[in-house]
PDB file of C-alpha atoms in Angstrom:
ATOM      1  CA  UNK A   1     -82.403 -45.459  88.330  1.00 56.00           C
ATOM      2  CA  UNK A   2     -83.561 -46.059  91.824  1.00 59.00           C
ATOM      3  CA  UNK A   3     -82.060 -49.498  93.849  1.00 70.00           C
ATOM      4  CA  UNK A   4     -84.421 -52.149  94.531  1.00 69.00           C
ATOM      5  CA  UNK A   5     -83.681 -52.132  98.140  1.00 67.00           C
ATOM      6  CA  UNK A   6     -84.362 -48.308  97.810  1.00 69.00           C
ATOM      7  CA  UNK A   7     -88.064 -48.966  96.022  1.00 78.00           C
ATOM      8  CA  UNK A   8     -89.630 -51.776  98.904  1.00 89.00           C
ATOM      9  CA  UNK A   9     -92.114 -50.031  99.483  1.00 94.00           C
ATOM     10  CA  UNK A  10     -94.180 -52.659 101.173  1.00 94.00           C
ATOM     11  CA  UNK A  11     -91.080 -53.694 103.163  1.00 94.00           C
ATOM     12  CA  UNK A  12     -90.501 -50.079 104.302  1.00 95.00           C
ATOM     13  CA  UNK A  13     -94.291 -49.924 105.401  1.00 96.00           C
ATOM     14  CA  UNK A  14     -94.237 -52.265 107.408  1.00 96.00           C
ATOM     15  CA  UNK A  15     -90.972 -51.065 109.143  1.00 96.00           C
ATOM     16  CA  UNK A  16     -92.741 -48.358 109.560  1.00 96.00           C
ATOM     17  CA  UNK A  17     -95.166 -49.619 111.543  1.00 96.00           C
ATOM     18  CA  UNK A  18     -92.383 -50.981 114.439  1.00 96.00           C
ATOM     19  CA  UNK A  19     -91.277 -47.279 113.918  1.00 94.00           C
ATOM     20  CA  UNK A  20     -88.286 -48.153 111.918  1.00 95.00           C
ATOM     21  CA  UNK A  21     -86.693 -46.929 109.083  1.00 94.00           C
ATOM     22  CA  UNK A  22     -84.665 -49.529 107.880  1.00 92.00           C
ATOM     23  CA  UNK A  23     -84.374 -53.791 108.953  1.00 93.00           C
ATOM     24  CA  UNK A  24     -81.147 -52.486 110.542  1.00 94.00           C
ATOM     25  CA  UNK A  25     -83.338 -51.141 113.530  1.00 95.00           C
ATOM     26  CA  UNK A  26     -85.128 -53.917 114.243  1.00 95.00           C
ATOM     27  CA  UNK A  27     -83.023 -56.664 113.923  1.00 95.00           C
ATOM     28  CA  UNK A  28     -80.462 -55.668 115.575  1.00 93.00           C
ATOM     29  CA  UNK A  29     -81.470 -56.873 119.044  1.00 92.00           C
ATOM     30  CA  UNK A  30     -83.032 -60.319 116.992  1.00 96.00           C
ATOM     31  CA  UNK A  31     -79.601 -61.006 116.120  1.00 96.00           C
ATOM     32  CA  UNK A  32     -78.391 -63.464 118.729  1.00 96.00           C
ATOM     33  CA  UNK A  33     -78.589 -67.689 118.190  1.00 96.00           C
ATOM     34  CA  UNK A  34     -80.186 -67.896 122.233  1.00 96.00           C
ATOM     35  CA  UNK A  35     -83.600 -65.930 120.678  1.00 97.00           C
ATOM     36  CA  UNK A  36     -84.159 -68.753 118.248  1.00 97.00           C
ATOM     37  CA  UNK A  37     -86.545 -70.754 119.989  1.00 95.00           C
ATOM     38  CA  UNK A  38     -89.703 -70.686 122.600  1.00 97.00           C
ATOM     39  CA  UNK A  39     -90.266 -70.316 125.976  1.00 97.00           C
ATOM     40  CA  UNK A  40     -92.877 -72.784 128.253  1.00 97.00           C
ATOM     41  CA  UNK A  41     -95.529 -70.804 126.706  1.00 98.00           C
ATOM     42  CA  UNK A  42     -94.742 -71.523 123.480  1.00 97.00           C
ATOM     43  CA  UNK A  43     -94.060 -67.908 122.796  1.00 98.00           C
ATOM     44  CA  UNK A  44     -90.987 -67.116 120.621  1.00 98.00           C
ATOM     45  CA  UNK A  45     -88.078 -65.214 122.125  1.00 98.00           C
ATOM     46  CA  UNK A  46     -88.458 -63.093 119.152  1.00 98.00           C
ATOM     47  CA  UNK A  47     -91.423 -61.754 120.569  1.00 98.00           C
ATOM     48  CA  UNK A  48     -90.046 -60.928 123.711  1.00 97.00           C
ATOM     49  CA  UNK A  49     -87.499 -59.367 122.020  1.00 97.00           C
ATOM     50  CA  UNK A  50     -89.832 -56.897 120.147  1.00 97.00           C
ATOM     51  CA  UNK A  51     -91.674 -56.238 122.930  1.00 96.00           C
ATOM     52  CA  UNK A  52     -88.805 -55.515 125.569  1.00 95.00           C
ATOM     53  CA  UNK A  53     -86.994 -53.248 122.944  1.00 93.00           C
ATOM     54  CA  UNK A  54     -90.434 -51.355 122.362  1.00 90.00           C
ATOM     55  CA  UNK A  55     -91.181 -52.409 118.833  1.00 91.00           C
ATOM     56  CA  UNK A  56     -94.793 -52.716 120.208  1.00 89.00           C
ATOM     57  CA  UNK A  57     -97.128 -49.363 119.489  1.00 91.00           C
ATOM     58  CA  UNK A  58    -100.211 -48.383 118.510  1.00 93.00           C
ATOM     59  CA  UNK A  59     -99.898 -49.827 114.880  1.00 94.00           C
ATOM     60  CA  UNK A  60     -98.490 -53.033 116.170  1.00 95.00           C
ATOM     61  CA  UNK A  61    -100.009 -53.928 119.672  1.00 96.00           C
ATOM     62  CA  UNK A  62     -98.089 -56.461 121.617  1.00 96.00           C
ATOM     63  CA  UNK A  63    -101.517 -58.403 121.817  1.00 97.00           C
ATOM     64  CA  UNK A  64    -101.542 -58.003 117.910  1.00 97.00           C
ATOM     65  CA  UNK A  65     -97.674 -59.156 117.793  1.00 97.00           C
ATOM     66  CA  UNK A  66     -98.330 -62.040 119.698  1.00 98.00           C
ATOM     67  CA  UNK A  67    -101.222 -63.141 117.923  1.00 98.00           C
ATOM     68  CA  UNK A  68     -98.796 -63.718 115.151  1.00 98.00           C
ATOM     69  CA  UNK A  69     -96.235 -65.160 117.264  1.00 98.00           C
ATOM     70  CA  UNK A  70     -98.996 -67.339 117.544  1.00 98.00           C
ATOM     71  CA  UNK A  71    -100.084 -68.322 114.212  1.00 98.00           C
ATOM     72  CA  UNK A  72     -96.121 -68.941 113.386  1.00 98.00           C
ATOM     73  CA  UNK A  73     -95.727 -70.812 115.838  1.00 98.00           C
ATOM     74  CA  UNK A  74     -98.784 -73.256 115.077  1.00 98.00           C
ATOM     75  CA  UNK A  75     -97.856 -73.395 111.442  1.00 98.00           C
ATOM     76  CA  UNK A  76     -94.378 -73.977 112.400  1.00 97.00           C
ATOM     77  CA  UNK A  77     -95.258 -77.166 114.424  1.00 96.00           C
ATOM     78  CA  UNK A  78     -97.776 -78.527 111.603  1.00 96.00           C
ATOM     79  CA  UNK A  79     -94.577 -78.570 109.322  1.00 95.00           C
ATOM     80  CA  UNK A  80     -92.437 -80.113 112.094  1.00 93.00           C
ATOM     81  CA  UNK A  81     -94.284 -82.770 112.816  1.00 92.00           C
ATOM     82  CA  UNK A  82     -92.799 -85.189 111.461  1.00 91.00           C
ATOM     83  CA  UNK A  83     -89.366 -83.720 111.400  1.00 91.00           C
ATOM     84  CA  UNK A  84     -86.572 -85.170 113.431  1.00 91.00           C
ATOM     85  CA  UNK A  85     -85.521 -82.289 114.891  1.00 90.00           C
ATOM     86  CA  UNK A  86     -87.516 -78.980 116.006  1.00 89.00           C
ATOM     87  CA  UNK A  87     -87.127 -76.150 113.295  1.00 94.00           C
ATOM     88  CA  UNK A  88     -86.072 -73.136 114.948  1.00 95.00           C
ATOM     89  CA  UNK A  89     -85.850 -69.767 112.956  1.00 97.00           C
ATOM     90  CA  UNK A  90     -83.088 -67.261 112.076  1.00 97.00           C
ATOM     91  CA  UNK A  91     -84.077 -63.722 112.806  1.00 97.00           C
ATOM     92  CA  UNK A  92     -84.516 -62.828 109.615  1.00 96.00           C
ATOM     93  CA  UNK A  93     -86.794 -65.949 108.842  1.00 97.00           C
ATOM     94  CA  UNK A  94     -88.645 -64.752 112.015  1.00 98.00           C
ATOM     95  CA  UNK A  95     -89.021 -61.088 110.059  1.00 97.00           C
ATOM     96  CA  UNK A  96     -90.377 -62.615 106.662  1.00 97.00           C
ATOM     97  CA  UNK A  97     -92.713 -64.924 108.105  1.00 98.00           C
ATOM     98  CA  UNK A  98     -93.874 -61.846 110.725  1.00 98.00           C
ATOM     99  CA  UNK A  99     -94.063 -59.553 108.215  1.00 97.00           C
ATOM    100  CA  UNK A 100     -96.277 -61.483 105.806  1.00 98.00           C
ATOM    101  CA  UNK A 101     -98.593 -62.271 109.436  1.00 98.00           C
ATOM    102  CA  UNK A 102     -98.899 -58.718 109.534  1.00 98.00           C
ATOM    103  CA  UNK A 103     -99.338 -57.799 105.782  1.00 97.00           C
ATOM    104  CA  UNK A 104    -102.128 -60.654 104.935  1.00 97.00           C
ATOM    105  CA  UNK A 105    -103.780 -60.061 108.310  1.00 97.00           C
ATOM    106  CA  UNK A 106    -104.445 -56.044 106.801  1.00 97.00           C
ATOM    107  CA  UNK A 107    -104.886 -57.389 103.470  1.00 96.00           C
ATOM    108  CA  UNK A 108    -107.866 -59.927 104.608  1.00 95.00           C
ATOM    109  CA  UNK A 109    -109.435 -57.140 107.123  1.00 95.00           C
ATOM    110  CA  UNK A 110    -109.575 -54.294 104.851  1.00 95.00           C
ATOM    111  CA  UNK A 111    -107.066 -54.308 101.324  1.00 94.00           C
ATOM    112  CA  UNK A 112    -108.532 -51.215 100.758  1.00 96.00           C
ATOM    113  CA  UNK A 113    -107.433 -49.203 103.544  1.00 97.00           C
ATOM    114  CA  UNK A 114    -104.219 -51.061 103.013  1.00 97.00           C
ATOM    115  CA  UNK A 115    -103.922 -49.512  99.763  1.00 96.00           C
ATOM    116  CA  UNK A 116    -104.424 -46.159 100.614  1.00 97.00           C
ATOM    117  CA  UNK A 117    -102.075 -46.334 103.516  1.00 97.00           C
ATOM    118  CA  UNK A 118     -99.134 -47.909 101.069  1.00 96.00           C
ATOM    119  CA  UNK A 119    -100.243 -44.822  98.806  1.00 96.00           C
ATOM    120  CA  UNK A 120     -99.949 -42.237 101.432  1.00 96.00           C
ATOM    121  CA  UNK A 121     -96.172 -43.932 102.852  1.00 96.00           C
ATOM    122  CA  UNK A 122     -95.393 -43.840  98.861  1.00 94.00           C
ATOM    123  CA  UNK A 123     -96.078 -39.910  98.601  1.00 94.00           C
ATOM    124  CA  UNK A 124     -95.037 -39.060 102.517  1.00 94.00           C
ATOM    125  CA  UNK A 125     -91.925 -41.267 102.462  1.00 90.00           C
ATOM    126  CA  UNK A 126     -90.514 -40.867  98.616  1.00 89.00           C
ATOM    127  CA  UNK A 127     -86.726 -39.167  99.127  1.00 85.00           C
ATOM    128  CA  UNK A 128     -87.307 -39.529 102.761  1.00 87.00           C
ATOM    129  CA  UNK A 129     -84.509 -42.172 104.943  1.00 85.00           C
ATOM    130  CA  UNK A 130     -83.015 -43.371 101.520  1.00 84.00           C
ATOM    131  CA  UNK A 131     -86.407 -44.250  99.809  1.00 85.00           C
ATOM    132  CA  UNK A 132     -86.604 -43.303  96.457  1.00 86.00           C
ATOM    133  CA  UNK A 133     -90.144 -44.248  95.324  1.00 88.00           C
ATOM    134  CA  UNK A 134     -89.895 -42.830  91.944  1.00 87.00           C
ATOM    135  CA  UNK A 135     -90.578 -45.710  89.608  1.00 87.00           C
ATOM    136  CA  UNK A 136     -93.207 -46.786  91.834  1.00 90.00           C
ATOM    137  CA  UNK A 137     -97.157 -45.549  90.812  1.00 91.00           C
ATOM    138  CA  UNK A 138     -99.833 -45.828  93.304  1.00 94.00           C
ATOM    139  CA  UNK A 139    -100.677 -49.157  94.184  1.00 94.00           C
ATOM    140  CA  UNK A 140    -105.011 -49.477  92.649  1.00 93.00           C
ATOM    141  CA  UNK A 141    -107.298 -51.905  93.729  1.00 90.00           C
ATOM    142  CA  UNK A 142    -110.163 -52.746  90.880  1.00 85.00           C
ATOM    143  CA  UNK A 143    -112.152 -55.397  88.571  1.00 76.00           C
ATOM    144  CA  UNK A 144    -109.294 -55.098  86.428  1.00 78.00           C
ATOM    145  CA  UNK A 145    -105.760 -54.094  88.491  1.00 80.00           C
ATOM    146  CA  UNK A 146    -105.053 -55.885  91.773  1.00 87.00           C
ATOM    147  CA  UNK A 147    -101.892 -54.630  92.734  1.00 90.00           C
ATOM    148  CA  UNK A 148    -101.908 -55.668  96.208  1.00 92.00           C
ATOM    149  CA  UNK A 149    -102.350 -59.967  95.458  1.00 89.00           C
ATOM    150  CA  UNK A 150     -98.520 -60.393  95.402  1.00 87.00           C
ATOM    151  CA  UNK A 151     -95.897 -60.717  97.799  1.00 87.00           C
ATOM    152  CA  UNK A 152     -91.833 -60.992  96.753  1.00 86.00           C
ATOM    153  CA  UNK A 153     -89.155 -62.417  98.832  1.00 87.00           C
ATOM    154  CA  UNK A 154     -85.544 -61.522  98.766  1.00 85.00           C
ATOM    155  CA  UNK A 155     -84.286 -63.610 100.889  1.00 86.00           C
ATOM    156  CA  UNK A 156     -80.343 -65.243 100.001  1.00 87.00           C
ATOM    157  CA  UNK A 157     -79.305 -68.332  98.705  1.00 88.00           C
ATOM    158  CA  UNK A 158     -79.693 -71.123 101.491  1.00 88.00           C
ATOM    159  CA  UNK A 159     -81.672 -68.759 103.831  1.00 89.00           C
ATOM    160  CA  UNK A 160     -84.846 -71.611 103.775  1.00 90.00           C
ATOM    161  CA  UNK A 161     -87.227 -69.819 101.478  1.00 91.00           C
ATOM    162  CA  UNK A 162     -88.757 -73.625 100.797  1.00 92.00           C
ATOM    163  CA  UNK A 163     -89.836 -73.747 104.236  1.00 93.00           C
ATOM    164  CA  UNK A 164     -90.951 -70.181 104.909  1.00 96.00           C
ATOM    165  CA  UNK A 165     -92.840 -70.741 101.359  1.00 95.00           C
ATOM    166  CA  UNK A 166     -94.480 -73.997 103.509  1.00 95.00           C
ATOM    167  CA  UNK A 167     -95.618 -71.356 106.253  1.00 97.00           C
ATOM    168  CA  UNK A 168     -96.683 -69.195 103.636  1.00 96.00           C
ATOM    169  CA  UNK A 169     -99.166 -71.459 102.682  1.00 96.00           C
ATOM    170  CA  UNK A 170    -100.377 -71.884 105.852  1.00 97.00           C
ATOM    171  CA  UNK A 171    -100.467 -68.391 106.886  1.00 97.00           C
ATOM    172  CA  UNK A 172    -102.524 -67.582 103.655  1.00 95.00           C
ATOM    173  CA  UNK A 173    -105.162 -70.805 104.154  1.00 96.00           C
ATOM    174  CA  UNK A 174    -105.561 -69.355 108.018  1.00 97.00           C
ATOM    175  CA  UNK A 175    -106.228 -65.780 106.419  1.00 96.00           C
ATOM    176  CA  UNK A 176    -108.888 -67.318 103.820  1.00 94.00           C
ATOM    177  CA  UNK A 177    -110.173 -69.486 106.478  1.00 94.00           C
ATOM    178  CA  UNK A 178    -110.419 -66.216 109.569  1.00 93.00           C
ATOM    179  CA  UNK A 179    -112.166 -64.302 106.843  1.00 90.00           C
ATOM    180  CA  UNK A 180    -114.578 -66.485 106.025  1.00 87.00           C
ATOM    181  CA  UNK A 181    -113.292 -66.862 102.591  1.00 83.00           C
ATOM    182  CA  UNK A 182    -111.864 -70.832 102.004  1.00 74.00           C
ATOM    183  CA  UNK A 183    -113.999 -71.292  98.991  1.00 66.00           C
ATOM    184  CA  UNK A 184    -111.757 -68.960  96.900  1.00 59.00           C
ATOM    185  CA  UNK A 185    -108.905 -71.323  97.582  1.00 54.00           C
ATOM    186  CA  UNK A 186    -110.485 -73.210  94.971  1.00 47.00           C
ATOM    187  CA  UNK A 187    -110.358 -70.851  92.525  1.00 49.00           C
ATOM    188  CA  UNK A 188    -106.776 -70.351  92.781  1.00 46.00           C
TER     189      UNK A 188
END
């Protein structure tokens, strides 16, 4: 029976698409306390971080990356507001709340070229860098099976899934709202 952290597959995608294999990679150079926090521009160190360590390609412009710098940073300072003191992010808060930028951002634009390219990284990538895949079917997209209107955290105990779950909210009203597509919020 495979590990769960062996069967992420939507995790492992979007590693992919910084060119990574594993969170390992990428967060090793996220790591340090001085990166939590933004510069005059209101751009996170984070980003600076990806960028000077060339996490930034073709899947993953830094244009693209900072655009969701962006968008964390506004939703992070509509939850501040009213907080005494400024909430600045652990790296790996950073990574969830980046990673679900990037994953609702190709969900809203096109879900179903998101679904075929989880379904190709399922076949390419099964057995491949530790993945095993193998109680994982192809992700479908119909009237009846949505398999792609879900997203799971595993995040530890005390790591501030309340607040990322805040931003989540926010990120997924900005997607509804980009897309021209707030009215469904009521149906939910």
């Amino acid at each position: 029976m495979a590990k769960l952290s062996a069967s992420l597959v939507l995790n492992k995608f979007i590693l992919s698409l910084f060119g990574v294999t594993d969170l390992q990679a990428i967060s090793s150079d996220l790591k340090d306390a001085v990166l939590e926090g933004y510069d005059e521009n209101n751009v996170s160190y984070f980003y600076h971080a990806l960028v000077d360590g060339m996490f930034t390609n073709e899947n993953i412009p830094k244009e693209l990356l900072l655009q969701y710098d962006q968008n964390i940073f506004s939703h992070t300072s509509k939850i501040g507001i009213k907080r005494e003191h400024q909430i600045r992010w652990k790296y790996f808060q950073y990574l969830t709340l980046l990673f679900t930028e990037i994953y609702l951002d190709r969900y809203f634009t096109d879900k179903e070229k998101l679904c075929t390219d989880l379904n190709n990284f399922l076949r390419f990538n099964h057995g491949r860098n530790k993945n095993d895949f193998s109680a994982v079917t192809d992700f479908e997209l119909s009237a009846m099976v949505n398999d792609l209107n879900k997203l799971a955290y595993w995040n530890a105990t005390g790591s501030g899934k309340t607040l990322l779950m805040h931003i989540n909210i926010l990120q997924y009203r900005y997607y509804l709202n980009r897309y021209n597509l707030s009215d469904s919020l009521s149906r939910i």
